[in-house]
Coordinates of C-alpha atoms in Angstrom, one line a residue:
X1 CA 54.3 149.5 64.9
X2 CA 57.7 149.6 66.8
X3 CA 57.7 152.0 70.3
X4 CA 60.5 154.7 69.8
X5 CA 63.2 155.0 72.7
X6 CA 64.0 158.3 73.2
X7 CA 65.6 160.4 75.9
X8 CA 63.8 163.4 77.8
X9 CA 66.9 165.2 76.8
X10 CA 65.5 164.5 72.7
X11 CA 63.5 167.4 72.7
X12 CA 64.3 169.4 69.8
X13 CA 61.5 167.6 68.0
X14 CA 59.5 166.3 70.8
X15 CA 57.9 168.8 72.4
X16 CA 55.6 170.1 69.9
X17 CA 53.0 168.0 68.2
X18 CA 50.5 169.8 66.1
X19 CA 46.7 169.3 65.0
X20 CA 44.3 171.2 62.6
X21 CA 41.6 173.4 64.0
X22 CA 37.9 173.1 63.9
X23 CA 38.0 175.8 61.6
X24 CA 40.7 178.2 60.4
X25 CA 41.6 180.5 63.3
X26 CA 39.6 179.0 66.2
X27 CA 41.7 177.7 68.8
X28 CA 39.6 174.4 69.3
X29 CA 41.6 171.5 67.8
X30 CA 39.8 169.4 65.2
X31 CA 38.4 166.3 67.4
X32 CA 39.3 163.8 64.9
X33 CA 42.6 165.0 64.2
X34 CA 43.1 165.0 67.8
X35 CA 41.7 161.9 68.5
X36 CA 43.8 160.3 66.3
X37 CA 47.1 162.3 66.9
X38 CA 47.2 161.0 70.7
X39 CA 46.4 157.3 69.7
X40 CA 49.0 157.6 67.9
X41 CA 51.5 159.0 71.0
X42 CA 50.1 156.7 72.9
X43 CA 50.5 153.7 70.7
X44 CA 54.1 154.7 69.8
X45 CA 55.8 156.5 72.7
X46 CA 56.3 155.7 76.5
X47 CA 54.5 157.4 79.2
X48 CA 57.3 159.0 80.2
X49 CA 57.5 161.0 76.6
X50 CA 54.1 161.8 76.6
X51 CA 53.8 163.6 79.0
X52 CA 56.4 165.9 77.6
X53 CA 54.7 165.6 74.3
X54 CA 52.5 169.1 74.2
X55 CA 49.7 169.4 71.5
X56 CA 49.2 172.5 70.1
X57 CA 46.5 173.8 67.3
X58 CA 47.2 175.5 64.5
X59 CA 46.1 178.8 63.3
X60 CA 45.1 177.0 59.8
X61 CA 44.3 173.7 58.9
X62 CA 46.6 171.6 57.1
X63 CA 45.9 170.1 53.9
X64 CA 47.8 167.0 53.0

């Protein structure tokens, strides 16, 4: 999988990455979920993106 260049001043849709919750409404991200949502940053993005790269949980899980 190809690394993506982008700039620190790309942030419009970088800042934000989001992950289910353990349950609906808890504020404790699913561990799966967030395991595999920051192999994935770190697979794809340079360190200097992920560190702007903030995970957030949502209030509901989302079903695919």
């Amino acid at each position: 999988m190809a690394r993506f260049n982008v700039s620190k001043d790309d942030t419009e849709w970088l800042n934000d990455w989001w992950v289910n919750p353990v349950q609906d409404g808890s504020p404790e991200p699913d561990p799966q979920d967030l395991k595999e949502t920051q192999a994935y940053i770190q697979k794809n993005y340079t360190p200097e993106i992920q560190e702007l790269i903030k995970i957030q949980v949502r209030p509901t899980r989302d079903v695919d």
